[in-house]
XYZ file of C-alpha atoms in Angstrom:
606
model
C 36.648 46.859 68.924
C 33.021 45.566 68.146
C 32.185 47.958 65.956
C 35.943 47.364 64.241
C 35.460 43.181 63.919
C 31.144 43.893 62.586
C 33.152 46.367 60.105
C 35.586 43.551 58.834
C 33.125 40.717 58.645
C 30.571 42.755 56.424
C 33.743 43.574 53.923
C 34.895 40.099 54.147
C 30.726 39.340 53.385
C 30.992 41.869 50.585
C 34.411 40.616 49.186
C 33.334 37.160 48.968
C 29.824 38.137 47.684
C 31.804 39.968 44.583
C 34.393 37.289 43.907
C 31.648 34.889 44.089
C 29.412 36.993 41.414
C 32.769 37.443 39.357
C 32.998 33.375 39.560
C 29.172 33.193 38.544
C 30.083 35.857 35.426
C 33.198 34.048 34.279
C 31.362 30.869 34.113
C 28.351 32.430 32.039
C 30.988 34.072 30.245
C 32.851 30.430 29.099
C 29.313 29.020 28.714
C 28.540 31.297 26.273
C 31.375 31.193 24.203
C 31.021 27.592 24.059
C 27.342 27.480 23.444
C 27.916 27.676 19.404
C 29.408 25.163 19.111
C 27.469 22.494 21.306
C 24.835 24.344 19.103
C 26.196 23.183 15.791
C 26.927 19.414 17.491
C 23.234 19.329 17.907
C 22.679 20.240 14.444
C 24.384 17.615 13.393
C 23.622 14.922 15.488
C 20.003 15.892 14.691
C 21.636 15.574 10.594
C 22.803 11.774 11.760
C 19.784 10.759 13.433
C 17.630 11.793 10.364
C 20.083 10.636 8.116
C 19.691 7.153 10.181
C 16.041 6.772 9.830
C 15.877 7.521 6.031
C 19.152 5.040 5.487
C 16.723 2.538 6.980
C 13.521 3.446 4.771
C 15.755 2.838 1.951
C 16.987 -0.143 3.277
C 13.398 -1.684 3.455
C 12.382 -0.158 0.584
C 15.097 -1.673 -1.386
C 14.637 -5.208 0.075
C 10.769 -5.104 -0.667
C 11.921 -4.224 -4.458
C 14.000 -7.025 -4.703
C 11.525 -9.975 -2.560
C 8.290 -8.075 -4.530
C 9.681 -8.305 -8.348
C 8.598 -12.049 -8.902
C 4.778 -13.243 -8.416
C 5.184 -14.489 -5.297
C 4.636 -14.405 -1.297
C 6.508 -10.897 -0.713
C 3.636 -9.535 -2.103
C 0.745 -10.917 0.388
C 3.411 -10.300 2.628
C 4.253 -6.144 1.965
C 0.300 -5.546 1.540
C 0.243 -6.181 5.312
C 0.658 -3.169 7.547
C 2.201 -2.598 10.921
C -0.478 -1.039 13.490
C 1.928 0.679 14.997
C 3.444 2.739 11.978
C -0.261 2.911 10.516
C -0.787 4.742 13.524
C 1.803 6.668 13.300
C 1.256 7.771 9.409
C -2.245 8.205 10.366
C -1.890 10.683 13.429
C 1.584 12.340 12.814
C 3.557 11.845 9.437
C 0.882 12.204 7.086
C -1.707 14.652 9.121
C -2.105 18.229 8.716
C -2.051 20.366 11.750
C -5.473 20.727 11.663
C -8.213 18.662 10.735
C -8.153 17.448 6.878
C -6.842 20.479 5.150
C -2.515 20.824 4.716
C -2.180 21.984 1.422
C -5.336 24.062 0.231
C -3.980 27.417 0.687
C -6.007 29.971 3.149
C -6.617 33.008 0.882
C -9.481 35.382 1.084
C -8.796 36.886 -2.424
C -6.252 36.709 -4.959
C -4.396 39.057 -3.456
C -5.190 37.769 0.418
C -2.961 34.452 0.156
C -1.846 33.263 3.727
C -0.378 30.153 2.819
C -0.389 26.509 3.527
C -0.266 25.104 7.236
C 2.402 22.568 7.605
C 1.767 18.841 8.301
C 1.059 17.913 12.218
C 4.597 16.031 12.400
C 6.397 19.449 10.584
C 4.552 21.712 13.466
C 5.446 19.815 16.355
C 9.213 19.873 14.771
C 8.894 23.401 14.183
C 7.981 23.596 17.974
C 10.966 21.500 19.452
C 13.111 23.541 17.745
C 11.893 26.875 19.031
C 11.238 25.136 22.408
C 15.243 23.878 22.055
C 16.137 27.939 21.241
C 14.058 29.003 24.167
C 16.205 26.568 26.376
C 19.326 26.903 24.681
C 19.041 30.986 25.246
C 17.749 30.604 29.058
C 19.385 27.623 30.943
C 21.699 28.865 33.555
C 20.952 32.516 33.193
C 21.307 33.907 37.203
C 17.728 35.291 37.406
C 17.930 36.275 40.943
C 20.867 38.149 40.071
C 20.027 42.105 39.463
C 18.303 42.911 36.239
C 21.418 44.796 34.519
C 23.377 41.188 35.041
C 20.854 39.223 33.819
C 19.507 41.094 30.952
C 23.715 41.549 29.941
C 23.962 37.506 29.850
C 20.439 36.993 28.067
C 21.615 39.502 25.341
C 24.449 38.106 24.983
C 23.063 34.768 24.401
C 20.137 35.871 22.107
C 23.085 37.157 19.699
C 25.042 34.137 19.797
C 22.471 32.117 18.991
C 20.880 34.661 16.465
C 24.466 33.874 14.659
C 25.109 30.747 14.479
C 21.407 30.104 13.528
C 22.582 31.807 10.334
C 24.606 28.472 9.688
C 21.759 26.144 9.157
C 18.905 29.269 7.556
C 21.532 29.688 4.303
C 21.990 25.675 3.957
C 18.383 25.303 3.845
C 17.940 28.152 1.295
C 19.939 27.025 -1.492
C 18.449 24.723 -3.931
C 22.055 23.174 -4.221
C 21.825 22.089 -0.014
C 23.450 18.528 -0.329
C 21.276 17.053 2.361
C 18.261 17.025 -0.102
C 19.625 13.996 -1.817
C 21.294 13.002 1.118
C 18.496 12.935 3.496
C 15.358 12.466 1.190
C 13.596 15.517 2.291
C 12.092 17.852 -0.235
C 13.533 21.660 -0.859
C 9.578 22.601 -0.564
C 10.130 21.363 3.403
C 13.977 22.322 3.465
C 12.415 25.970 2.663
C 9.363 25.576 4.721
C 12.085 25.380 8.129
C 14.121 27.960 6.134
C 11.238 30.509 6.750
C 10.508 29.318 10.883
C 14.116 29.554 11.666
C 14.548 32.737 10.010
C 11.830 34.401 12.025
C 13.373 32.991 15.120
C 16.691 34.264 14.048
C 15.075 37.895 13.826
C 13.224 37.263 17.047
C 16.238 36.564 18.421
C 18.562 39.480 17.232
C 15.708 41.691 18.709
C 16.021 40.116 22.176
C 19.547 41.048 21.458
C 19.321 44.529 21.089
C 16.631 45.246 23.145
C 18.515 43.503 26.221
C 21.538 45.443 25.669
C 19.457 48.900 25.003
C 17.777 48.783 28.570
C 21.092 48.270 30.488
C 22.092 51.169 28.888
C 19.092 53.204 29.630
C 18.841 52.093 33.092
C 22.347 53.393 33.412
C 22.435 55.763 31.876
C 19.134 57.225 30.165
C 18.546 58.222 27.248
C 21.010 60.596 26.994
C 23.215 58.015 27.421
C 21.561 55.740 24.898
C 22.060 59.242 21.999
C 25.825 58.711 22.526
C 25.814 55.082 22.577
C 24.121 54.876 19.008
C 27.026 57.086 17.814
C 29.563 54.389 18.271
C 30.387 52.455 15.511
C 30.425 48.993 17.289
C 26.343 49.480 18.420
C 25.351 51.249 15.296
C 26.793 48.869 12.810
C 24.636 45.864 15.315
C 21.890 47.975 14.851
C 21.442 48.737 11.461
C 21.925 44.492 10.868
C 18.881 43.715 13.368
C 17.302 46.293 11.346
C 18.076 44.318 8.478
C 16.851 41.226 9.939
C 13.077 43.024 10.726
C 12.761 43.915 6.844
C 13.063 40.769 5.578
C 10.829 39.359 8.342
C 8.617 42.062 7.658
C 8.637 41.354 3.630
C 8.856 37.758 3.800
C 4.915 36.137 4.706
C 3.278 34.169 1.916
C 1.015 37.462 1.590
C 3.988 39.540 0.171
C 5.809 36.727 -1.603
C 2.637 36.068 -3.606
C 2.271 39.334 -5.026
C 5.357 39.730 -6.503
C 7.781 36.799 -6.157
C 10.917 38.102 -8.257
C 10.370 41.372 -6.360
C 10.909 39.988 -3.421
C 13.574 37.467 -4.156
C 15.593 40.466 -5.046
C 14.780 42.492 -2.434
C 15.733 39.437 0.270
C 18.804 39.136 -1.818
C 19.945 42.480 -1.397
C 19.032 42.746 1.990
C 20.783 39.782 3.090
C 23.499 41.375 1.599
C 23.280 44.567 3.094
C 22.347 42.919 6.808
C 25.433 40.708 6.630
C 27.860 43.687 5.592
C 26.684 45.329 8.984
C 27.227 42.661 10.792
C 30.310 41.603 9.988
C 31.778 45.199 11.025
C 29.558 44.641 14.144
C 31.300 41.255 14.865
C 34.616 41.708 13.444
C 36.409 41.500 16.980
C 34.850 38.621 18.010
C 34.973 34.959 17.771
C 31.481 34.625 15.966
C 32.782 36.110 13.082
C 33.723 33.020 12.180
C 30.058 31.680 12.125
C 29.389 34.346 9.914
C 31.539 33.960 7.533
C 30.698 30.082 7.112
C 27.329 31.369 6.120
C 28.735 33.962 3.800
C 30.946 31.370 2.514
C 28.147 28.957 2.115
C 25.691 31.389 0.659
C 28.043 32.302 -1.892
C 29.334 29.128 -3.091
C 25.999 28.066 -3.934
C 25.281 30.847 -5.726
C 28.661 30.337 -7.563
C 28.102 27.109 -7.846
C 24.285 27.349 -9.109
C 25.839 30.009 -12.336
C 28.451 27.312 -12.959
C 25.539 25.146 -13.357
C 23.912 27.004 -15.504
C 26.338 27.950 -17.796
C 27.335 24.104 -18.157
C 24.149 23.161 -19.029
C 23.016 25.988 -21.447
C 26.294 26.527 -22.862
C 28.681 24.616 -24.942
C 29.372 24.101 -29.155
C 25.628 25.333 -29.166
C 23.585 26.858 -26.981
C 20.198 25.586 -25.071
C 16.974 25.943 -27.369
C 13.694 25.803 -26.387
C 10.837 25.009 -28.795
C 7.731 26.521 -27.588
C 3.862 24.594 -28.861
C 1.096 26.889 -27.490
C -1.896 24.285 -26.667
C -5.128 25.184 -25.459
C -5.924 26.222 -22.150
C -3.334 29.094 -22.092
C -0.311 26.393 -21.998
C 2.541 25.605 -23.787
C 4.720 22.650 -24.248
C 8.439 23.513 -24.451
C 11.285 21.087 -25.429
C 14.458 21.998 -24.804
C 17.689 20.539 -25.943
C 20.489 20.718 -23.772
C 24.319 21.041 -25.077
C 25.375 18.943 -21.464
C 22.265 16.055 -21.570
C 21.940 13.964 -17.998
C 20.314 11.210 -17.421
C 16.895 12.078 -16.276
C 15.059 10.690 -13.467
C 11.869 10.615 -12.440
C 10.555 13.717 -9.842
C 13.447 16.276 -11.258
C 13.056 19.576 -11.894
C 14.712 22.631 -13.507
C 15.200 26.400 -13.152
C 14.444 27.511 -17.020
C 15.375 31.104 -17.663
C 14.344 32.311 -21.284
C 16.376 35.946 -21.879
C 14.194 37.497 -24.545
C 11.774 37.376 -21.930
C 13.226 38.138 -18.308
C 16.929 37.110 -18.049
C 16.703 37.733 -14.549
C 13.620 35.595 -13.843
C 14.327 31.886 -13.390
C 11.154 29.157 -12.965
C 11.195 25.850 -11.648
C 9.459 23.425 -13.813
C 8.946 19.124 -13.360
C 10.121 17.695 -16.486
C 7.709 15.479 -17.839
C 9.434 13.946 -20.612
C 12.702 12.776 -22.431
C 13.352 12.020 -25.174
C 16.205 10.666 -27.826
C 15.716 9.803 -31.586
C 11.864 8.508 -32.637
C 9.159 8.498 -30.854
C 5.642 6.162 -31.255
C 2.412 7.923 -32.568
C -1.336 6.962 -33.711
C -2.540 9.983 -35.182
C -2.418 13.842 -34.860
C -5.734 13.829 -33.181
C -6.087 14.702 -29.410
C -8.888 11.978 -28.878
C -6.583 9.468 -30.865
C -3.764 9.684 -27.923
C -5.964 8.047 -25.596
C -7.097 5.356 -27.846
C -5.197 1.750 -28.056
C -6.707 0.717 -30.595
C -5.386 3.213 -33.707
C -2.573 2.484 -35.342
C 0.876 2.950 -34.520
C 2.856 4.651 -37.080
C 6.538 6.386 -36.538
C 7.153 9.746 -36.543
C 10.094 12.542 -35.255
C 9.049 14.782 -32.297
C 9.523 18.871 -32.677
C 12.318 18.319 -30.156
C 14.365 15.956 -32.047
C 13.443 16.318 -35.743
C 16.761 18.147 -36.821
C 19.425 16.843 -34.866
C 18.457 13.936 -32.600
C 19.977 14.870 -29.302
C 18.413 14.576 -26.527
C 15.459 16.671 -24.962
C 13.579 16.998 -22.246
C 9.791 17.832 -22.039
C 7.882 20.879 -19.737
C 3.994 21.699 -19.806
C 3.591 25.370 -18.601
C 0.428 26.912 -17.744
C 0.607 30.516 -17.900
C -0.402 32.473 -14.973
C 1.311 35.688 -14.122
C 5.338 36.318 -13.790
C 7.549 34.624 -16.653
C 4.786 32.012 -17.918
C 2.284 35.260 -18.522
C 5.417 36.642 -19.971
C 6.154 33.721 -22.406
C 2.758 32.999 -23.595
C 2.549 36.790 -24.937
C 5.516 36.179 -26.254
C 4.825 33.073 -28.353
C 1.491 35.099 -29.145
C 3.001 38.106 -30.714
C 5.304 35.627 -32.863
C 2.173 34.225 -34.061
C 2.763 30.535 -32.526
C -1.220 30.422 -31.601
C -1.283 28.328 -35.149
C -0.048 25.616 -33.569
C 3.270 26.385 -34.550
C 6.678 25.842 -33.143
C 8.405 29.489 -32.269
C 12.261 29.060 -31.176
C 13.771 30.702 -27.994
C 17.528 30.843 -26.588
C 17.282 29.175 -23.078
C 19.436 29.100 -20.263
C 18.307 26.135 -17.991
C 19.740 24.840 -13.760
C 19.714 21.334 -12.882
C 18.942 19.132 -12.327
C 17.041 19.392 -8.889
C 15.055 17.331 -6.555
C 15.004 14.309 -4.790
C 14.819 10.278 -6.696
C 11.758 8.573 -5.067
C 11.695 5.624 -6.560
C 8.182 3.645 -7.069
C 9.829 0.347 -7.933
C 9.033 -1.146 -5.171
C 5.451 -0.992 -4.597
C 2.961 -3.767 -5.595
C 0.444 -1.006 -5.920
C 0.803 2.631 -7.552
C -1.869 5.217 -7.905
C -0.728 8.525 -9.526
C -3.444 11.652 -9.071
C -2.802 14.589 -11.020
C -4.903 17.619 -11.760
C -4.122 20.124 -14.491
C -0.035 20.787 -15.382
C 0.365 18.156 -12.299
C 0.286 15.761 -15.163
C 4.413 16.326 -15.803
C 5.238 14.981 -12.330
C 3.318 12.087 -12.983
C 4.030 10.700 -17.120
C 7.602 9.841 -16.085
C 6.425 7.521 -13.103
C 4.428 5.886 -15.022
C 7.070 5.296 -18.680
C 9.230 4.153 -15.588
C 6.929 1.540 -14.248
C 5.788 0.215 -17.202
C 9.470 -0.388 -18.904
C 10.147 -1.743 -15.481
C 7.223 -4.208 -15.821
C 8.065 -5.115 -19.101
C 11.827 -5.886 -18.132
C 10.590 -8.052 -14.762
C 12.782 -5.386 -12.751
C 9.740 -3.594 -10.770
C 7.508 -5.097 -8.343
C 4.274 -2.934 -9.914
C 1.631 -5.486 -10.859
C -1.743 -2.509 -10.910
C -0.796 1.508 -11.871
C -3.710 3.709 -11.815
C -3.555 6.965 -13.304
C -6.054 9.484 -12.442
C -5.827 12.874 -14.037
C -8.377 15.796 -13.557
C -8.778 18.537 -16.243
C -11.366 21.090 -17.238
C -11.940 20.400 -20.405
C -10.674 17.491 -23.167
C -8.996 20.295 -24.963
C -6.256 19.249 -22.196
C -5.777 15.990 -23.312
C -3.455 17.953 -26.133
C -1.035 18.737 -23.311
C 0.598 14.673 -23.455
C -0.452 13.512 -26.485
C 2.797 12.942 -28.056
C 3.753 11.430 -24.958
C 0.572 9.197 -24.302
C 1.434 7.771 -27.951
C 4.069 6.162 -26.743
C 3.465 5.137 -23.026
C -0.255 3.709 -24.634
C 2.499 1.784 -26.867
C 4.473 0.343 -24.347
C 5.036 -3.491 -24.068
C 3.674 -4.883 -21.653
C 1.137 -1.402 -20.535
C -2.001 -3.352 -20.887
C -1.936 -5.488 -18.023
C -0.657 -2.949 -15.663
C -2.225 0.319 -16.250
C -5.538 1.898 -15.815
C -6.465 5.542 -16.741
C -8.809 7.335 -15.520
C -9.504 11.228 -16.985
C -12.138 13.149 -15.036
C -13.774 16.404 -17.489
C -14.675 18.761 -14.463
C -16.152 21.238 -16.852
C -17.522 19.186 -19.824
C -21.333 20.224 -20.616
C -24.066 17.454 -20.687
C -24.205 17.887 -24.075
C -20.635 17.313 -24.913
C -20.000 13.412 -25.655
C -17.614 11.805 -23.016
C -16.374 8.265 -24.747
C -13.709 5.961 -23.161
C -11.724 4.813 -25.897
C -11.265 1.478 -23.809
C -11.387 -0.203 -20.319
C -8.108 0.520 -19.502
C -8.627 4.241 -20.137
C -11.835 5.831 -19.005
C -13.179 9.395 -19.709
C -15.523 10.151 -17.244
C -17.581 13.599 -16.202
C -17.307 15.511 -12.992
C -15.032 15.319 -10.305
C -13.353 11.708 -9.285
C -14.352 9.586 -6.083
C -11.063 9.920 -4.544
C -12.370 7.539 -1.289
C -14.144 4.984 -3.692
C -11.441 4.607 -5.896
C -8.277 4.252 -3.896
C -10.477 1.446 -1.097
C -11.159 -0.290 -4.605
C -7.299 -0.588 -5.217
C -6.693 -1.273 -1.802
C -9.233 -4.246 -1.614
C -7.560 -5.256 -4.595
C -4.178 -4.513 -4.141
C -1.052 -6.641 -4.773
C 2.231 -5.814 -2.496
C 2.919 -2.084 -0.536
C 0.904 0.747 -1.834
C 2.616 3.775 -3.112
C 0.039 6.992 -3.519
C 1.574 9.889 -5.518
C -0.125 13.283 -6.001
C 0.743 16.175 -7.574
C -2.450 18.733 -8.018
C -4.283 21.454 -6.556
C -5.130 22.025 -2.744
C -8.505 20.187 -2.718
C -7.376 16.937 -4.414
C -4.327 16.503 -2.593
C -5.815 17.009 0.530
C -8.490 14.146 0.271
C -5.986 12.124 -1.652
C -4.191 12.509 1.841
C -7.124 12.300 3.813
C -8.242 8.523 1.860
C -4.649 7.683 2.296
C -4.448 8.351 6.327
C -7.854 5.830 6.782
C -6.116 3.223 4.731
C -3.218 3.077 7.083
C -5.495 3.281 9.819
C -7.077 0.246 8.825
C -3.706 -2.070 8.460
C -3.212 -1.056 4.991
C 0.505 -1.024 3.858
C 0.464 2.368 2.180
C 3.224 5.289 1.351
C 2.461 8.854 1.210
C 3.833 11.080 -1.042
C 2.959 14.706 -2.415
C 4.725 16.802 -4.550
C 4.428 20.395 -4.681
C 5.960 23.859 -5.026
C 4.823 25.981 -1.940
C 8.031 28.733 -2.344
């Protein structure tokens, strides 16, 4: 009778023990088929919050416009900086991970690039959002539970999250991603998270299959394991996570820099490839459906970016480009657009020239626009600089036959399409000085509108091509100025080139911003000849625009400004890894010392 009552207990033990590990599995079970979409409610709460802040930015930004455009107290007022968001700027917004250096990329060779390292603020994002995966995969999981139970549930959660993290990495690939505008965050950073989430997407579709392939072995072996791969369900998941490790594999800055349009195909078709397996792998469950959002997503942009481009290069007449070659291995292009927009400063197109490479497409800043007449003193390079030659009237290359509208690019070749292009324009015989004509296909327009009408105080640094980021700030600002509808009072342009054959780059354009009504009391120009010899004459045509040797004093000319500032400092750059990086560094000590100052670089770090 003992032995018959010890007998029922331990089943009853045993029964209650399995119902109460089916309970536990159930419940895993629900939370992990909910877990995408509390996933995607974080996403977009995160969206909201973000979109929050920078609705509030804007906010301020716009009321300082409006109190700052008339000489009054707003000024003194906006040149006044709060501690705690200079300390903020100083030790988090505005700081590279380490130290002083963010965008000076770490290279050993030209064909050793590593990269950039992002900002300290972008790292410790990057960090909360793997920390957030880590948690996201982990919470709840029964780890006293046997290994084949908990491996099954971490596996299973791994993939989940590997898909629905495909959501977000396709959004943040396309140049078309609506939050760029909507948001106010760069496609250079948009792409920058792009990369990190993508190599935690892979990370995670290896957990995946790795979790899934020791149950199996400890079941059954490897024999077991042979068999297993044989089935289409496991092999179709495999060959996508094999996928996933070739373009993690293929993707560093190292690769990317030796070839880019080699591997943008490659990822392309890939991607491709990768989602193709995975939908057959997926195709009976409920995350199919996250999959074929990003499918849907990832294709609509790229419909969407061809419809783009055949709007704008394609109409009654096609999209020219006239091509200048200019010392310095550059070339000024002007292209004419059957669709014109209304330009803005800070946009940028994708130009695609098919003589050339019809499947290579560039982003260039436009630097210029232009409609009818323009404003000139004299053919000479020198002359562009000066105020004091005469002003005569004359038709720019880009407008001389039909007027319409055109917008301006300054390309320095290097390797890729610009190499490309420049041997083009050479075997033409357009090293005269000549313009040679070129069928064009251009996308856009792209980027985000920061406006600089608000700021007391603007300093623009620019090194080399940089220059085209910066010209249309500055027309801006000074029409503003002239009109009362800006609150600039001081613009300082500082622009660093080797040599003064550079100055040819803008001169059509410096004819007319030198022109301007009103440009004397506002702007200062300062052009630093790294490269001149000591017995090559340096001559500043006036005080407002300086030619001066060597490299600039990037600390002893921005605390000038800001001792003399009027209203908020905005500090642009747009130049090479050295001179941004102390242009940030300068920048971070002014807001540590209470000065009122914005931030902003400009970049393309694909």
């Amino acid at each position: 009778m003992a032995t018959i009552i010890a007998a029922s207990f331990f089943l009853t033990l045993v029964a209650a023990e399995q119902s109460e590990d089916d309970a536990t599995l159930q419940y895993l079970t629900e939370l992990n088929k909910s877990l995408s979409t509390n996933y995607i409610y974080a996403l977009l709460a995160l969206t909201a919050i973000v979109f929050l802040y920078q609705s509030a930015l804007r906010l301020i930004a716009h009321t300082r416009h409006l109190a700052s455009m008339n000489n009054g107290g707003a000024q003194r007022y906006f040149a006044i900086g709060s501690p705690a968001m200079g300390w903020i700027k100083d030790h988090m917004l505005y700081a590279p991970t380490f130290q002083h250096k963010r965008a000076t990329e770490i290279k050993f060779s030209r064909y050793l690039n590593f990269g950039t390292i992002p900002t300290r603020f972008q790292t410790l994002f990057i960090c909360a959002f793997i920390t957030y995966n880590v948690f996201a995969c982990t919470w709840n999981i029964p780890w006293s539970e046997p290994e084949a139970k908990v491996l099954k549930v971490l596996g299973d959660r791994a993939g989940i999250l590997s898909t629905v993290n495909l959501l977000p990495i396709v959004v943040l690939a396309t140049i078309k991603n609506p939050f760029i505008a909507l948001l106010g965050i760069s496609y250079d950073t948009y792409n920058l998270m792009h990369r990190w989430l993508g190599r935690l997407c892979v990370l995670q579709a290896i957990v995946h299959t790795l979790a899934n392939l020791i149950v199996k072995v400890q079941k059954q072996g490897w024999a077991g394991v042979e068999a297993w791969l044989t089935h289409p369900f496991i092999l179709n998941g495999f060959i996508a996570t094999l996928g996933f490790v070739i373009l993690f594999l293929h993707s560093p800055k190292l690769i990317r820099s030796w070839a880019y349009e080699v591997f943008l195909y490659v990822h392309i078709v890939v991607v491709i490839v990768s989602f193709a397996f995975l939908w057959l792998h997926l195709k009976d469950f409920s995350a199919r459906f996250l999959l074929i959002g990003a499918i849907v997503i990832w294709g609509g942009s790229r419909l969407w970016r061809l419809v783009t481009l055949a709007y704008r290069s394609w109409g009654r007449q096609s999209c020219q480009a006239a091509i200048q070659a200019l010392p310095g291995d550059a070339l000024r292009i002007s292209l004419s657009s059957p669709r014109p927009w209304t330009f803005k400063p800070g946009q940028s197109i994708f130009l695609t020239i098919p003589s050339v490479g019809w499947h290579t497409a560039h982003p260039f800043s436009i630097a210029w626009t232009e409609f009818g007449e323009t404003l000139s003193r004299s053919n000479s390079v020198k002359s562009a600089f000066d105020e004091k030659t005469p002003i005569s009237r004359i038709r720019e290359l880009e407008v001389e036959a039909t007027g319409k509208q055109s917008y301006g690019l300054i390309i320095k070749a290097k390797t890729g399409l610009t190499k490309k292009l420049l041997d083009s324009v050479e075997r033409a015989g357009g090293l005269d000085g000549s313009t040679i004509s070129f069928s064009a296909c251009i996308e856009g327009p792209y980027g985000i509108e920061r406006s600089m009408s608000s700021y007391g105080t603007v300093m623009l640094f620019a090194s080399g091509v940089g220059i085209t980021h910066q010209i249309p700030y500055v027309k801006e600002l000074i029409e503003g100025y002239a009109n009362g509808t800006v609150a600039a009072r001081r613009i300082t342009l500082v622009w660093v080139i080797p040599s003064t054959d550079c100055l040819e780059w803008v001169r059509p354009w410096m004819h007319e911003i030198l022109g301007m009504k009103g440009r004397r009391d506002v702007l200062r120009v300062a052009l630093y000849i790294t490269r001149a010899g000591l017995s090559q004459p340096i001559r500043s045509p006036s005080e407002t625009v300086r030619m001066l040797r060597g490299r600039p004093d990037v600390a002893g000319i921005m605390q000038r400004e800001a001792a003399e500032k009027e209203g908020c400092m905005g500090v642009s750059v747009c130049a090479g890894g050295g001179l941004a990086d102390e242009v940030r560094r300068v920048s971070r000590v002014l807001c540590a010392n209470g000065v009122n100052l914005d931030f902003m670089e400009e970049g393309f770090g694909w």
